[in-house]
C-alpha cells in the first residue's frame, strides 16, 4: 500500500479552498490578488533587469541586517562571558563588604533570632 497521507492532505486542501470560495468577499479578494500577481508577473517578465535589481536590493538589505545581528550577537556573547567571569568575584566582594559593616555584636549569635 502506498502512503495516502499526501493524497489526503491534498484533497483536504482542495475541499477547504472550495468551501472558502463560497464566501463572496473571499472570492473577490482572491480574484483581485490573482489579477495583481498576474500583472506583476507579466510586468517583470518584460522588465527582467528591474526584477533582478529589486531582488539584489532585498538580498543586500537582509545581508546587512544579518551582518548587524551577527556583530551584536558576538558583542553580547562577550559581555555574557565577562559577567560569568565577574560573578564569583562580585559575590566575594559583597560578602566581604557585608562582613566589614556588620558590628561584632551582630556577628555573635543571638538566642532570640531564628535562622531559616
CSV table of N, CA and C in Angstrom, one decimal:
chain,number,residue,atom,x,y,z
A,1,UNK,N,0.8,-1.2,0.0
A,1,UNK,CA,0.0,0.0,0.0
A,1,UNK,C,0.9,1.2,0.0
A,2,UNK,N,0.5,2.2,-0.7
A,2,UNK,CA,1.2,3.5,-0.8
A,2,UNK,C,0.7,4.4,0.3
A,3,UNK,N,1.6,5.4,0.6
A,3,UNK,CA,1.3,6.3,1.7
A,3,UNK,C,0.2,7.2,1.2
A,4,UNK,N,-1.0,7.3,1.9
A,4,UNK,CA,-2.1,8.1,1.5
A,4,UNK,C,-2.2,9.4,2.2
A,5,UNK,N,-1.2,9.7,3.0
A,5,UNK,CA,-1.2,10.9,3.8
A,5,UNK,C,-1.2,12.1,2.8
A,6,UNK,N,-0.2,12.1,1.9
A,6,UNK,CA,-0.1,13.3,1.0
A,6,UNK,C,-1.4,13.5,0.1
A,7,UNK,N,-2.0,12.4,-0.3
A,7,UNK,CA,-3.2,12.4,-1.1
A,7,UNK,C,-4.4,13.0,-0.2
A,8,UNK,N,-4.4,12.5,1.0
A,8,UNK,CA,-5.5,13.0,1.9
A,8,UNK,C,-5.3,14.5,2.2
A,9,UNK,N,-4.1,15.0,2.4
A,9,UNK,CA,-3.8,16.4,2.7
A,9,UNK,C,-4.2,17.2,1.5
A,10,UNK,N,-3.8,16.7,0.3
A,10,UNK,CA,-4.2,17.5,-0.9
A,10,UNK,C,-5.7,17.6,-1.1
A,11,UNK,N,-6.4,16.5,-0.9
A,11,UNK,CA,-7.8,16.5,-1.1
A,11,UNK,C,-8.5,17.4,-0.1
A,12,UNK,N,-8.0,17.4,1.2
A,12,UNK,CA,-8.5,18.3,2.2
A,12,UNK,C,-8.2,19.7,1.9
A,13,UNK,N,-7.1,20.1,1.4
A,13,UNK,CA,-6.7,21.4,1.0
A,13,UNK,C,-7.7,21.9,-0.1
A,14,UNK,N,-7.9,21.1,-1.1
A,14,UNK,CA,-8.8,21.5,-2.2
A,14,UNK,C,-10.2,21.7,-1.7
A,15,UNK,N,-10.7,20.8,-0.9
A,15,UNK,CA,-12.0,20.9,-0.3
A,15,UNK,C,-12.1,22.2,0.5
A,16,UNK,N,-11.1,22.5,1.3
A,16,UNK,CA,-11.1,23.7,2.1
A,16,UNK,C,-11.1,24.9,1.3
A,17,UNK,N,-10.4,24.9,0.2
A,17,UNK,CA,-10.3,26.1,-0.7
A,17,UNK,C,-11.7,26.3,-1.3
A,18,UNK,N,-12.3,25.2,-1.8
A,18,UNK,CA,-13.6,25.2,-2.5
A,18,UNK,C,-14.6,25.8,-1.5
A,19,UNK,N,-14.6,25.3,-0.3
A,19,UNK,CA,-15.6,25.7,0.7
A,19,UNK,C,-15.4,27.2,1.0
A,20,UNK,N,-14.2,27.6,1.2
A,20,UNK,CA,-13.9,29.0,1.5
A,20,UNK,C,-14.3,30.0,0.3
A,21,UNK,N,-14.4,29.5,-0.9
A,21,UNK,CA,-14.8,30.3,-2.1
A,21,UNK,C,-16.3,30.5,-2.1
A,22,UNK,N,-17.0,29.9,-1.3
A,22,UNK,CA,-18.5,30.1,-1.2
A,22,UNK,C,-18.8,31.5,-0.7
A,23,UNK,N,-17.8,32.1,0.1
A,23,UNK,CA,-18.0,33.4,0.6
A,23,UNK,C,-17.6,34.4,-0.4
A,24,UNK,N,-18.5,35.4,-0.7
A,24,UNK,CA,-18.4,36.3,-1.8
A,24,UNK,C,-17.1,37.2,-1.6
A,25,UNK,N,-16.9,37.7,-0.4
A,25,UNK,CA,-15.7,38.6,-0.1
A,25,UNK,C,-14.4,37.9,-0.3
A,26,UNK,N,-14.4,36.6,0.1
A,26,UNK,CA,-13.2,35.8,-0.1
A,26,UNK,C,-12.9,35.6,-1.6
A,27,UNK,N,-14.0,35.3,-2.4
A,27,UNK,CA,-13.8,35.1,-3.8
A,27,UNK,C,-13.3,36.4,-4.5
A,28,UNK,N,-13.9,37.6,-4.1
A,28,UNK,CA,-13.5,38.8,-4.7
A,28,UNK,C,-12.0,39.1,-4.3
A,29,UNK,N,-11.7,39.0,-3.1
A,29,UNK,CA,-10.3,39.2,-2.6
A,29,UNK,C,-9.3,38.3,-3.3
A,30,UNK,N,-9.7,37.1,-3.5
A,30,UNK,CA,-8.8,36.1,-4.1
A,30,UNK,C,-8.6,36.5,-5.6
A,31,UNK,N,-9.7,36.9,-6.3
A,31,UNK,CA,-9.6,37.3,-7.7
A,31,UNK,C,-8.7,38.5,-7.8
A,32,UNK,N,-8.9,39.5,-7.0
A,32,UNK,CA,-8.1,40.7,-7.0
A,32,UNK,C,-6.6,40.4,-6.8
A,33,UNK,N,-6.3,39.5,-5.9
A,33,UNK,CA,-4.9,39.1,-5.6
A,33,UNK,C,-4.3,38.4,-6.8
A,34,UNK,N,-5.1,37.5,-7.4
A,34,UNK,CA,-4.7,36.7,-8.5
A,34,UNK,C,-4.4,37.6,-9.7
A,35,UNK,N,-5.2,38.6,-9.9
A,35,UNK,CA,-5.0,39.5,-11.0
A,35,UNK,C,-3.8,40.4,-10.8
A,36,UNK,N,-3.6,40.8,-9.5
A,36,UNK,CA,-2.4,41.6,-9.2
A,36,UNK,C,-1.1,40.8,-9.4
A,37,UNK,N,-1.1,39.6,-9.0
A,37,UNK,CA,0.0,38.7,-9.2
A,37,UNK,C,0.3,38.5,-10.6
A,38,UNK,N,-0.8,38.2,-11.4
A,38,UNK,CA,-0.6,38.0,-12.8
A,38,UNK,C,0.0,39.3,-13.5
A,39,UNK,N,-0.5,40.4,-13.1
A,39,UNK,CA,0.0,41.7,-13.7
A,39,UNK,C,1.5,41.9,-13.4
A,40,UNK,N,1.8,41.6,-12.1
A,40,UNK,CA,3.2,41.7,-11.7
A,40,UNK,C,4.1,40.7,-12.5
A,41,UNK,N,3.7,39.5,-12.7
A,41,UNK,CA,4.5,38.5,-13.4
A,41,UNK,C,4.7,39.0,-14.8
A,42,UNK,N,3.6,39.5,-15.5
A,42,UNK,CA,3.7,40.0,-16.8
A,42,UNK,C,4.7,41.2,-16.9
A,43,UNK,N,4.6,42.1,-16.0
A,43,UNK,CA,5.5,43.3,-15.9
A,43,UNK,C,6.9,42.9,-15.8
A,44,UNK,N,7.2,42.0,-14.8
A,44,UNK,CA,8.6,41.6,-14.6
A,44,UNK,C,9.1,40.7,-15.6
A,45,UNK,N,8.2,40.0,-16.4
A,45,UNK,CA,8.7,39.2,-17.5
A,45,UNK,C,9.2,40.1,-18.6
A,46,UNK,N,8.6,41.3,-18.7
A,46,UNK,CA,9.1,42.2,-19.7
A,46,UNK,C,10.3,43.1,-19.2
A,47,UNK,N,10.3,43.3,-17.9
A,47,UNK,CA,11.4,44.1,-17.3
A,47,UNK,C,12.2,43.3,-16.4
A,48,UNK,N,12.9,42.4,-16.9
A,48,UNK,CA,13.7,41.5,-16.0
A,48,UNK,C,14.8,42.2,-15.3
A,49,UNK,N,15.4,43.2,-15.9
A,49,UNK,CA,16.5,43.9,-15.2
A,49,UNK,C,16.0,44.6,-13.9
A,50,UNK,N,14.8,45.1,-14.0
A,50,UNK,CA,14.2,45.8,-12.8
A,50,UNK,C,14.0,44.7,-11.7
A,51,UNK,N,13.5,43.6,-12.1
A,51,UNK,CA,13.2,42.5,-11.2
A,51,UNK,C,14.5,42.0,-10.5
A,52,UNK,N,15.6,41.9,-11.3
A,52,UNK,CA,16.9,41.4,-10.8
A,52,UNK,C,17.4,42.5,-9.8
A,53,UNK,N,17.2,43.8,-10.2
A,53,UNK,CA,17.7,44.8,-9.3
A,53,UNK,C,16.9,44.8,-7.9
A,54,UNK,N,15.6,44.6,-8.0
A,54,UNK,CA,14.8,44.6,-6.8
A,54,UNK,C,15.3,43.4,-5.9
A,55,UNK,N,15.5,42.3,-6.5
A,55,UNK,CA,15.9,41.1,-5.8
A,55,UNK,C,17.3,41.3,-5.1
A,56,UNK,N,18.2,41.9,-5.9
A,56,UNK,CA,19.5,42.2,-5.3
A,56,UNK,C,19.5,43.2,-4.2
A,57,UNK,N,18.6,44.2,-4.3
A,57,UNK,CA,18.4,45.2,-3.2
A,57,UNK,C,17.9,44.5,-1.9
A,58,UNK,N,17.0,43.6,-2.1
A,58,UNK,CA,16.4,42.9,-1.0
A,58,UNK,C,17.5,42.0,-0.3
A,59,UNK,N,18.2,41.3,-1.2
A,59,UNK,CA,19.3,40.4,-0.7
A,59,UNK,C,20.3,41.2,0.1
A,60,UNK,N,20.7,42.4,-0.4
A,60,UNK,CA,21.7,43.2,0.3
A,60,UNK,C,21.1,43.7,1.6
A,61,UNK,N,19.8,44.1,1.6
A,61,UNK,CA,19.2,44.6,2.8
A,61,UNK,C,19.3,43.5,3.9
A,62,UNK,N,18.9,42.3,3.5
A,62,UNK,CA,18.9,41.2,4.5
A,62,UNK,C,20.3,40.8,4.9
A,63,UNK,N,21.2,40.9,4.0
A,63,UNK,CA,22.6,40.6,4.3
A,63,UNK,C,23.2,41.6,5.3
A,64,UNK,N,22.8,42.9,5.1
A,64,UNK,CA,23.2,43.9,6.1
A,64,UNK,C,22.6,43.7,7.4
A,65,UNK,N,21.3,43.3,7.4
A,65,UNK,CA,20.7,43.0,8.7
A,65,UNK,C,21.3,41.8,9.4
A,66,UNK,N,21.6,40.8,8.6
A,66,UNK,CA,22.3,39.6,9.2
A,66,UNK,C,23.6,40.0,9.8
A,67,UNK,N,24.4,40.7,9.0
A,67,UNK,CA,25.7,41.1,9.5
A,67,UNK,C,25.6,41.9,10.8
A,68,UNK,N,24.7,42.9,10.8
A,68,UNK,CA,24.5,43.7,12.0
A,68,UNK,C,24.1,42.8,13.2
A,69,UNK,N,23.2,41.9,13.0
A,69,UNK,CA,22.7,41.0,14.1
A,69,UNK,C,23.9,40.1,14.5
A,70,UNK,N,24.7,39.6,13.6
A,70,UNK,CA,25.8,38.8,13.9
A,70,UNK,C,26.8,39.6,14.8
A,71,UNK,N,27.1,40.8,14.4
A,71,UNK,CA,28.1,41.6,15.2
A,71,UNK,C,27.5,41.9,16.6
A,72,UNK,N,26.2,42.2,16.7
A,72,UNK,CA,25.6,42.5,18.0
A,72,UNK,C,25.6,41.2,18.9
A,73,UNK,N,25.3,40.1,18.2
A,73,UNK,CA,25.3,38.8,18.9
A,73,UNK,C,26.7,38.5,19.5
A,74,UNK,N,27.8,38.7,18.7
A,74,UNK,CA,29.1,38.5,19.2
A,74,UNK,C,29.4,39.4,20.4
A,75,UNK,N,29.0,40.7,20.3
A,75,UNK,CA,29.3,41.6,21.4
A,75,UNK,C,28.6,41.2,22.7
A,76,UNK,N,27.3,40.8,22.5
A,76,UNK,CA,26.5,40.3,23.7
A,76,UNK,C,27.1,39.1,24.3
A,77,UNK,N,27.6,38.2,23.5
A,77,UNK,CA,28.2,36.9,24.0
A,77,UNK,C,29.5,37.2,24.8
A,78,UNK,N,30.2,38.2,24.3
A,78,UNK,CA,31.4,38.6,25.1
A,78,UNK,C,31.0,39.2,26.4
A,79,UNK,N,30.0,40.0,26.5
A,79,UNK,CA,29.5,40.6,27.7
A,79,UNK,C,29.0,39.5,28.7
A,80,UNK,N,28.3,38.5,28.1
A,80,UNK,CA,27.8,37.4,29.0
A,80,UNK,C,29.0,36.7,29.6
A,81,UNK,N,30.0,36.4,28.8
A,81,UNK,CA,31.2,35.8,29.3
A,81,UNK,C,31.9,36.6,30.4
A,82,UNK,N,31.9,37.9,30.2
A,82,UNK,CA,32.5,38.8,31.2
A,82,UNK,C,31.7,38.7,32.5
A,83,UNK,N,30.4,38.7,32.4
A,83,UNK,CA,29.5,38.6,33.6
A,83,UNK,C,29.8,37.3,34.3
A,84,UNK,N,29.9,36.2,33.5
A,84,UNK,CA,30.2,34.9,34.1
A,84,UNK,C,31.5,34.9,34.9
A,85,UNK,N,32.5,35.6,34.3
A,85,UNK,CA,33.8,35.7,34.9
A,85,UNK,C,33.7,36.5,36.2
A,86,UNK,N,33.0,37.6,36.2
A,86,UNK,CA,33.0,38.5,37.3
A,86,UNK,C,32.0,38.1,38.4
A,87,UNK,N,31.1,37.2,38.2
A,87,UNK,CA,30.1,36.9,39.2
A,87,UNK,C,30.7,36.3,40.5
A,88,UNK,N,31.6,35.4,40.5
A,88,UNK,CA,32.2,34.9,41.7
A,88,UNK,C,32.9,36.0,42.5
A,89,UNK,N,33.6,36.9,41.7
A,89,UNK,CA,34.4,38.0,42.4
A,89,UNK,C,33.4,38.9,43.0
A,90,UNK,N,32.3,39.2,42.4
A,90,UNK,CA,31.3,40.2,42.9
A,90,UNK,C,30.7,39.5,44.2
A,91,UNK,N,30.4,38.3,44.1
A,91,UNK,CA,29.8,37.6,45.3
A,91,UNK,C,30.7,37.7,46.5
A,92,UNK,N,32.0,37.5,46.3
A,92,UNK,CA,33.0,37.6,47.4
A,92,UNK,C,33.1,39.0,47.9
A,93,UNK,N,33.1,40.0,47.0
A,93,UNK,CA,33.2,41.4,47.3
A,93,UNK,C,32.0,41.8,48.2
A,94,UNK,N,30.8,41.3,47.8
A,94,UNK,CA,29.6,41.7,48.6
A,94,UNK,C,29.7,41.0,50.0
A,95,UNK,N,30.1,39.8,50.0
A,95,UNK,CA,30.2,39.1,51.3
A,95,UNK,C,31.3,39.8,52.2
A,96,UNK,N,32.4,40.2,51.6
A,96,UNK,CA,33.4,40.9,52.4
A,96,UNK,C,32.9,42.3,52.9
A,97,UNK,N,32.2,43.0,52.0
A,97,UNK,CA,31.7,44.3,52.4
A,97,UNK,C,30.6,44.1,53.5
A,98,UNK,N,29.8,43.1,53.4
A,98,UNK,CA,28.8,42.9,54.5
A,98,UNK,C,29.5,42.6,55.8
A,99,UNK,N,30.5,41.7,55.7
A,99,UNK,CA,31.2,41.4,57.0
A,99,UNK,C,32.0,42.6,57.6
A,100,UNK,N,32.4,43.5,56.7
A,100,UNK,CA,33.1,44.7,57.2
A,100,UNK,C,32.2,45.7,57.9
A,101,UNK,N,30.9,45.7,57.5
A,101,UNK,CA,30.0,46.7,58.1
A,101,UNK,C,29.1,46.1,59.2
A,102,UNK,N,29.1,44.8,59.4
A,102,UNK,CA,28.4,44.2,60.5
A,102,UNK,C,29.2,44.3,61.7
A,103,UNK,N,28.6,44.9,62.8
A,103,UNK,CA,29.3,45.1,64.0
A,103,UNK,C,29.6,43.7,64.7
A,104,UNK,N,30.7,43.7,65.5
A,104,UNK,CA,31.0,42.4,66.2
A,104,UNK,C,29.8,41.9,67.0
A,105,UNK,N,29.1,42.8,67.6
A,105,UNK,CA,27.9,42.3,68.5
A,105,UNK,C,26.9,41.6,67.6
A,106,UNK,N,26.7,42.1,66.4
A,106,UNK,CA,25.7,41.5,65.5
A,106,UNK,C,26.2,40.2,65.0
A,107,UNK,N,27.5,40.0,64.9
A,107,UNK,CA,28.0,38.7,64.5
A,107,UNK,C,27.8,37.6,65.5
A,108,UNK,N,27.7,38.0,66.7
A,108,UNK,CA,27.5,36.9,67.8
A,108,UNK,C,26.1,36.4,67.6
A,109,UNK,N,25.9,35.2,67.9
A,109,UNK,CA,24.6,34.6,67.8
A,109,UNK,C,23.7,35.1,68.9
A,110,UNK,N,22.5,35.6,68.5
A,110,UNK,CA,21.5,36.0,69.5
A,110,UNK,C,20.5,34.8,69.6
A,111,UNK,N,20.3,34.3,70.8
A,111,UNK,CA,19.4,33.2,71.0
A,111,UNK,C,18.0,33.5,70.6
A,112,UNK,N,17.6,34.7,70.5
A,112,UNK,CA,16.2,35.1,70.2
A,112,UNK,C,16.0,35.1,68.7
A,113,UNK,N,17.1,35.0,67.9
A,113,UNK,CA,16.9,35.1,66.4
A,113,UNK,C,16.8,33.7,65.9
A,114,UNK,N,15.8,33.4,65.1
A,114,UNK,CA,15.6,32.1,64.5
A,114,UNK,C,16.1,32.2,63.0
A,115,UNK,N,17.1,31.4,62.7
A,115,UNK,CA,17.6,31.3,61.3
A,115,UNK,C,17.0,30.2,60.5
A,116,UNK,N,16.6,30.6,59.3
A,116,UNK,CA,16.0,29.6,58.4
A,116,UNK,C,16.9,29.0,57.5
